[in-house]
PDB file of C-alpha atoms in Angstrom:
ATOM      1  CA  MET M   1    -174.857  -3.634  67.362  1.00  0.00           C
ATOM      2  CA  ASN M   2    -174.828  -7.230  68.666  1.00  0.00           C
ATOM      3  CA  TYR M   3    -177.466  -8.107  71.166  1.00  0.00           C
ATOM      4  CA  THR M   4    -177.202 -11.066  73.532  1.00  0.00           C
ATOM      5  CA  SER M   5    -180.423 -12.178  75.115  1.00  0.00           C
ATOM      6  CA  PRO M   6    -180.540 -12.720  78.899  1.00  0.00           C
ATOM      7  CA  PHE M   7    -181.305 -16.384  78.175  1.00  0.00           C
ATOM      8  CA  SER M   8    -178.106 -16.801  76.105  1.00  0.00           C
ATOM      9  CA  PHE M   9    -176.067 -15.062  78.781  1.00  0.00           C
ATOM     10  CA  ARG M  10    -177.455 -17.339  81.474  1.00  0.00           C
ATOM     11  CA  LYS M  11    -176.761 -20.402  79.337  1.00  0.00           C
ATOM     12  CA  ALA M  12    -173.135 -19.300  78.820  1.00  0.00           C
ATOM     13  CA  ALA M  13    -172.687 -18.576  82.539  1.00  0.00           C
ATOM     14  CA  VAL M  14    -174.045 -22.003  83.496  1.00  0.00           C
ATOM     15  CA  ALA M  15    -171.698 -23.645  80.983  1.00  0.00           C
ATOM     16  CA  ALA M  16    -168.686 -21.732  82.376  1.00  0.00           C
ATOM     17  CA  ILE M  17    -169.556 -22.725  85.934  1.00  0.00           C
ATOM     18  CA  ALA M  18    -169.950 -26.361  84.883  1.00  0.00           C
ATOM     19  CA  VAL M  19    -166.546 -26.336  83.188  1.00  0.00           C
ATOM     20  CA  ALA M  20    -164.999 -24.772  86.300  1.00  0.00           C
ATOM     21  CA  PHE M  21    -166.503 -27.471  88.547  1.00  0.00           C
ATOM     22  CA  ILE M  22    -165.263 -30.234  86.257  1.00  0.00           C
ATOM     23  CA  CYS M  23    -161.778 -28.840  85.637  1.00  0.00           C
ATOM     24  CA  ALA M  24    -160.918 -27.413  89.052  1.00  0.00           C
ATOM     25  CA  PRO M  25    -160.415 -30.800  90.756  1.00  0.00           C
ATOM     26  CA  LEU M  26    -158.280 -31.947  87.843  1.00  0.00           C
ATOM     27  CA  LEU M  27    -156.119 -28.846  88.045  1.00  0.00           C
ATOM     28  CA  ILE M  28    -155.784 -29.151  91.823  1.00  0.00           C
ATOM     29  CA  ALA M  29    -154.847 -32.828  91.528  1.00  0.00           C
ATOM     30  CA  ARG M  30    -152.294 -32.023  88.856  1.00  0.00           C
ATOM     31  CA  ALA M  31    -150.769 -29.253  90.999  1.00  0.00           C
ATOM     32  CA  GLY M  32    -150.256 -31.775  93.798  1.00  0.00           C
ATOM     33  CA  THR M  33    -148.786 -34.446  91.516  1.00  0.00           C
ATOM     34  CA  PRO M  34    -145.239 -35.370  92.541  1.00  0.00           C
ATOM     35  CA  PRO M  35    -142.429 -34.845  90.045  1.00  0.00           C
ATOM     36  CA  MET M  36    -142.059 -37.775  87.687  1.00  0.00           C
ATOM     37  CA  GLY M  37    -139.839 -38.549  84.749  1.00  0.00           C
ATOM     38  CA  PRO M  38    -136.141 -39.278  84.779  1.00  0.00           C
ATOM     39  CA  ILE M  39    -134.339 -38.745  88.059  1.00  0.00           C
ATOM     40  CA  THR M  40    -132.013 -35.743  88.142  1.00  0.00           C
ATOM     41  CA  GLU M  41    -128.553 -35.502  89.680  1.00  0.00           C
ATOM     42  CA  ALA M  42    -129.880 -32.781  91.992  1.00  0.00           C
ATOM     43  CA  GLU M  43    -132.483 -35.206  93.363  1.00  0.00           C
ATOM     44  CA  VAL M  44    -129.835 -37.900  93.881  1.00  0.00           C
ATOM     45  CA  ASN M  45    -127.577 -35.502  95.747  1.00  0.00           C
ATOM     46  CA  ALA M  46    -130.507 -34.289  97.861  1.00  0.00           C
ATOM     47  CA  ALA M  47    -131.393 -37.896  98.765  1.00  0.00           C
ATOM     48  CA  GLN M  48    -127.806 -38.636  99.784  1.00  0.00           C
ATOM     49  CA  GLN M  49    -127.662 -35.478 101.882  1.00  0.00           C
ATOM     50  CA  ALA M  50    -130.934 -36.481 103.535  1.00  0.00           C
ATOM     51  CA  TRP M  51    -129.335 -39.815 104.485  1.00  0.00           C
ATOM     52  CA  CYS M  52    -126.356 -38.003 106.048  1.00  0.00           C
ATOM     53  CA  ASP M  53    -128.635 -35.571 107.881  1.00  0.00           C
ATOM     54  CA  GLY M  54    -130.870 -38.415 109.083  1.00  0.00           C
ATOM     55  CA  LEU M  55    -127.950 -40.249 110.659  1.00  0.00           C
ATOM     56  CA  VAL M  56    -126.897 -37.097 112.524  1.00  0.00           C
ATOM     57  CA  GLU M  57    -130.494 -36.456 113.648  1.00  0.00           C
ATOM     58  CA  ILE M  58    -130.795 -39.951 115.138  1.00  0.00           C
ATOM     59  CA  SER M  59    -127.478 -39.555 116.960  1.00  0.00           C
ATOM     60  CA  LYS M  60    -128.309 -36.094 118.328  1.00  0.00           C
ATOM     61  CA  THR M  61    -131.740 -37.233 119.503  1.00  0.00           C
ATOM     62  CA  HIS M  62    -130.166 -40.189 121.311  1.00  0.00           C
ATOM     63  CA  LYS M  63    -127.576 -37.973 122.997  1.00  0.00           C
ATOM     64  CA  ALA M  64    -130.287 -35.539 124.098  1.00  0.00           C
ATOM     65  CA  GLY M  65    -132.353 -38.343 125.628  1.00  0.00           C
ATOM     66  CA  GLY M  66    -135.122 -38.058 123.051  1.00  0.00           C
ATOM     67  CA  ASP M  67    -137.126 -40.722 121.235  1.00  0.00           C
ATOM     68  CA  TYR M  68    -134.330 -41.737 118.894  1.00  0.00           C
ATOM     69  CA  LYS M  69    -136.102 -44.980 117.912  1.00  0.00           C
ATOM     70  CA  ALA M  70    -139.038 -43.003 116.529  1.00  0.00           C
ATOM     71  CA  VAL M  71    -136.645 -40.706 114.668  1.00  0.00           C
ATOM     72  CA  ALA M  72    -134.806 -43.711 113.227  1.00  0.00           C
ATOM     73  CA  ALA M  73    -138.086 -45.311 112.143  1.00  0.00           C
ATOM     74  CA  ARG M  74    -139.097 -42.119 110.338  1.00  0.00           C
ATOM     75  CA  VAL M  75    -135.671 -41.802 108.686  1.00  0.00           C
ATOM     76  CA  ILE M  76    -135.881 -45.386 107.429  1.00  0.00           C
ATOM     77  CA  ASP M  77    -139.419 -44.888 106.105  1.00  0.00           C
ATOM     78  CA  ASP M  78    -138.408 -41.649 104.384  1.00  0.00           C
ATOM     79  CA  LEU M  79    -135.172 -42.932 102.871  1.00  0.00           C
ATOM     80  CA  TYR M  80    -135.536 -46.693 102.281  1.00  0.00           C
ATOM     81  CA  ASP M  81    -138.039 -48.469 100.008  1.00  0.00           C
ATOM     82  CA  TYR M  82    -139.159 -51.161 102.481  1.00  0.00           C
ATOM     83  CA  ASP M  83    -142.825 -50.116 102.391  1.00  0.00           C
ATOM     84  CA  LYS M  84    -143.454 -50.352  98.630  1.00  0.00           C
ATOM     85  CA  GLY M  85    -140.510 -52.306  97.268  1.00  0.00           C
ATOM     86  CA  LYS M  86    -137.569 -54.569  97.983  1.00  0.00           C
ATOM     87  CA  VAL M  87    -134.351 -53.342  99.614  1.00  0.00           C
ATOM     88  CA  PHE M  88    -130.884 -54.853  99.366  1.00  0.00           C
ATOM     89  CA  PHE M  89    -129.023 -53.504 102.419  1.00  0.00           C
ATOM     90  CA  LYS M  90    -125.554 -54.643 103.495  1.00  0.00           C
ATOM     91  CA  PRO M  91    -124.455 -52.365 106.362  1.00  0.00           C
ATOM     92  CA  THR M  92    -120.793 -51.706 107.097  1.00  0.00           C
ATOM     93  CA  LEU M  93    -120.620 -53.509 110.443  1.00  0.00           C
ATOM     94  CA  ALA M  94    -123.108 -56.314 109.803  1.00  0.00           C
ATOM     95  CA  SER M  95    -121.747 -59.850 109.616  1.00  0.00           C
ATOM     96  CA  GLY M  96    -122.630 -63.540 109.775  1.00  0.00           C
ATOM     97  CA  ARG M  97    -126.192 -64.655 109.229  1.00  0.00           C
ATOM     98  CA  ASN M  98    -127.409 -61.067 109.675  1.00  0.00           C
ATOM     99  CA  SER M  99    -125.030 -59.545 107.109  1.00  0.00           C
ATOM    100  CA  PHE M 100    -127.924 -58.490 104.892  1.00  0.00           C
ATOM    101  CA  ARG M 101    -130.967 -56.559 106.093  1.00  0.00           C
ATOM    102  CA  PRO M 102    -133.850 -57.151 103.665  1.00  0.00           C
ATOM    103  CA  THR M 103    -136.466 -56.115 106.271  1.00  0.00           C
ATOM    104  CA  ARG M 104    -137.312 -52.820 107.914  1.00  0.00           C
ATOM    105  CA  ASP M 105    -136.842 -54.399 111.363  1.00  0.00           C
ATOM    106  CA  GLY M 106    -133.320 -55.464 110.413  1.00  0.00           C
ATOM    107  CA  ALA M 107    -132.468 -51.982 109.184  1.00  0.00           C
ATOM    108  CA  LEU M 108    -133.910 -50.343 112.294  1.00  0.00           C
ATOM    109  CA  SER M 109    -131.934 -52.715 114.501  1.00  0.00           C
ATOM    110  CA  TYR M 110    -128.723 -51.860 112.686  1.00  0.00           C
ATOM    111  CA  PHE M 111    -129.263 -48.150 113.291  1.00  0.00           C
ATOM    112  CA  VAL M 112    -130.443 -48.277 116.934  1.00  0.00           C
ATOM    113  CA  GLY M 113    -129.919 -51.837 118.243  1.00  0.00           C
ATOM    114  CA  ASP M 114    -132.082 -53.311 121.042  1.00  0.00           C
ATOM    115  CA  ASN M 115    -133.524 -56.175 118.975  1.00  0.00           C
ATOM    116  CA  LYS M 116    -133.213 -59.752 120.220  1.00  0.00           C
ATOM    117  CA  ASN M 117    -133.209 -61.059 116.650  1.00  0.00           C
ATOM    118  CA  PHE M 118    -130.054 -59.035 115.970  1.00  0.00           C
ATOM    119  CA  PRO M 119    -128.093 -59.387 119.232  1.00  0.00           C
ATOM    120  CA  GLU M 120    -124.868 -58.179 117.630  1.00  0.00           C
ATOM    121  CA  ASP M 121    -126.283 -54.725 116.844  1.00  0.00           C
ATOM    122  CA  SER M 122    -125.184 -51.925 119.162  1.00  0.00           C
ATOM    123  CA  GLY M 123    -126.746 -49.134 117.116  1.00  0.00           C
ATOM    124  CA  PHE M 124    -124.573 -47.661 114.387  1.00  0.00           C
ATOM    125  CA  ALA M 125    -126.506 -44.383 114.450  1.00  0.00           C
ATOM    126  CA  LEU M 126    -125.911 -43.935 118.198  1.00  0.00           C
ATOM    127  CA  LYS M 127    -122.161 -43.354 117.982  1.00  0.00           C
ATOM    128  CA  ASP M 128    -122.301 -39.602 118.610  1.00  0.00           C
ATOM    129  CA  TRP M 129    -122.127 -38.607 114.954  1.00  0.00           C
ATOM    130  CA  VAL M 130    -122.125 -34.821 114.675  1.00  0.00           C
ATOM    131  CA  LYS M 131    -121.314 -34.459 110.990  1.00  0.00           C
ATOM    132  CA  VAL M 132    -121.771 -36.773 108.016  1.00  0.00           C
ATOM    133  CA  ARG M 133    -120.895 -35.971 104.407  1.00  0.00           C
ATOM    134  CA  TYR M 134    -120.564 -37.925 101.177  1.00  0.00           C
ATOM    135  CA  ASP M 135    -118.932 -37.802  97.793  1.00  0.00           C
ATOM    136  CA  ASN M 136    -119.553 -39.589  94.513  1.00  0.00           C
ATOM    137  CA  ASN M 137    -116.081 -40.332  93.222  1.00  0.00           C
ATOM    138  CA  ALA M 138    -116.277 -43.718  91.481  1.00  0.00           C
ATOM    139  CA  ALA M 139    -116.279 -41.958  88.087  1.00  0.00           C
ATOM    140  CA  GLU M 140    -116.308 -38.395  86.825  1.00  0.00           C
ATOM    141  CA  ASN M 141    -119.350 -37.659  88.982  1.00  0.00           C
ATOM    142  CA  GLY M 142    -120.079 -41.092  90.473  1.00  0.00           C
ATOM    143  CA  ILE M 143    -123.779 -41.028  89.538  1.00  0.00           C
ATOM    144  CA  GLN M 144    -125.565 -43.164  86.956  1.00  0.00           C
ATOM    145  CA  ILE M 145    -129.203 -42.460  86.101  1.00  0.00           C
ATOM    146  CA  HIS M 146    -131.418 -44.971  84.297  1.00  0.00           C
ATOM    147  CA  GLY M 147    -134.964 -43.623  84.191  1.00  0.00           C
ATOM    148  CA  ASP M 148    -136.501 -44.281  87.616  1.00  0.00           C
ATOM    149  CA  ILE M 149    -133.296 -45.773  89.063  1.00  0.00           C
ATOM    150  CA  ALA M 150    -130.119 -43.917  90.073  1.00  0.00           C
ATOM    151  CA  ILE M 151    -126.869 -45.453  91.316  1.00  0.00           C
ATOM    152  CA  THR M 152    -124.082 -43.699  93.183  1.00  0.00           C
ATOM    153  CA  MET M 153    -120.691 -44.859  94.367  1.00  0.00           C
ATOM    154  CA  GLY M 154    -118.121 -43.116  96.504  1.00  0.00           C
ATOM    155  CA  ASN M 155    -117.483 -42.550 100.185  1.00  0.00           C
ATOM    156  CA  VAL M 156    -119.248 -41.414 103.333  1.00  0.00           C
ATOM    157  CA  TYR M 157    -117.267 -39.471 105.968  1.00  0.00           C
ATOM    158  CA  LEU M 158    -118.539 -39.622 109.550  1.00  0.00           C
ATOM    159  CA  THR M 159    -117.278 -37.308 112.290  1.00  0.00           C
ATOM    160  CA  ASN M 160    -117.990 -38.025 115.955  1.00  0.00           C
ATOM    161  CA  GLY M 161    -118.177 -35.642 118.904  1.00  0.00           C
ATOM    162  CA  LYS M 162    -114.442 -35.972 119.525  1.00  0.00           C
ATOM    163  CA  GLY M 163    -113.677 -34.724 116.025  1.00  0.00           C
ATOM    164  CA  GLU M 164    -112.559 -38.167 114.817  1.00  0.00           C
ATOM    165  CA  GLU M 165    -113.470 -38.912 111.205  1.00  0.00           C
ATOM    166  CA  SER M 166    -114.181 -42.372 109.802  1.00  0.00           C
ATOM    167  CA  MET M 167    -114.619 -43.160 106.126  1.00  0.00           C
ATOM    168  CA  VAL M 168    -116.629 -45.970 104.542  1.00  0.00           C
ATOM    169  CA  ASP M 169    -117.089 -46.960 100.919  1.00  0.00           C
ATOM    170  CA  LYS M 170    -120.702 -46.780  99.783  1.00  0.00           C
ATOM    171  CA  THR M 171    -122.892 -47.793  96.886  1.00  0.00           C
ATOM    172  CA  PHE M 172    -126.438 -46.430  96.895  1.00  0.00           C
ATOM    173  CA  ALA M 173    -129.232 -47.254  94.429  1.00  0.00           C
ATOM    174  CA  PHE M 174    -132.361 -45.099  94.540  1.00  0.00           C
ATOM    175  CA  ARG M 175    -135.794 -45.793  93.045  1.00  0.00           C
ATOM    176  CA  ARG M 176    -138.460 -43.173  92.415  1.00  0.00           C
ATOM    177  CA  GLY M 177    -141.647 -44.174  94.206  1.00  0.00           C
ATOM    178  CA  GLU M 178    -145.245 -43.484  93.281  1.00  0.00           C
ATOM    179  CA  ASP M 179    -145.142 -40.387  95.491  1.00  0.00           C
ATOM    180  CA  GLY M 180    -142.209 -38.981  93.475  1.00  0.00           C
ATOM    181  CA  LYS M 181    -139.650 -39.446  96.283  1.00  0.00           C
ATOM    182  CA  LEU M 182    -136.326 -41.190  95.861  1.00  0.00           C
ATOM    183  CA  ARG M 183    -135.762 -44.066  98.275  1.00  0.00           C
ATOM    184  CA  LEU M 184    -132.934 -46.532  98.641  1.00  0.00           C
ATOM    185  CA  CYS M 185    -133.579 -49.903  97.036  1.00  0.00           C
ATOM    186  CA  ALA M 186    -129.938 -50.969  97.500  1.00  0.00           C
ATOM    187  CA  HIS M 187    -127.293 -49.836  99.997  1.00  0.00           C
ATOM    188  CA  LYS M 188    -123.891 -51.451 100.379  1.00  0.00           C
ATOM    189  CA  SER M 189    -121.227 -49.930 102.603  1.00  0.00           C
ATOM    190  CA  ALA M 190    -117.896 -51.310 103.760  1.00  0.00           C
ATOM    191  CA  LEU M 191    -114.693 -50.254 105.439  1.00  0.00           C
ATOM    192  CA  PRO M 192    -111.975 -49.451 102.880  1.00  0.00           C
ATOM    193  CA  TYR M 193    -109.610 -52.289 102.026  1.00  0.00           C
ATOM    194  CA  THR M 194    -106.200 -52.005 103.690  1.00  0.00           C
ATOM    195  CA  PRO M 195    -103.475 -54.104 102.009  1.00  0.00           C
ATOM    196  CA  GLY M 196    -101.663 -56.455 104.354  1.00  0.00           C
ATOM    197  CA  LYS M 197    -104.599 -56.912 106.737  1.00  0.00           C
TER     198      LYS M 197
END
């Protein structure tokens, strides 16, 4: 029969507790670690849907008399990489010297207007959009993934409160941030080309 002395038992218990104290924070930190590795098509589609939903949320908040500027600011911070990276943004209705919006302020102005530095902006997101959807139809699935970068090309379809649908061409490029989220590092949209115009 094996006999373990009380001293040996205590020594083993102390060692187990020490290991638990050392490893527990590491395990907790690892459990909270955002997903890394190559971007998946599911993540790209979720990010595009979030953009569509964000546009509708801004519009609905504006129509309801809520703080649509705060909603727009949150949508931009959630979906665009202005905070940690560089963003190439050419909105559909932007022109002239303000065609490109490399700053967060420029993007926010495009969505909600009311910025003296962008007097031409009337607020694209305030046009009573009730439904926005997208497709990726530039190729078989319209998505390219290159490690931490994903590119999509296709169309966005915007429906207003009168049931009128508009379509724009779009190219989105997403980058995975340090927090694991996909954010736009490039966004180009334009009205479809109509021959003869």
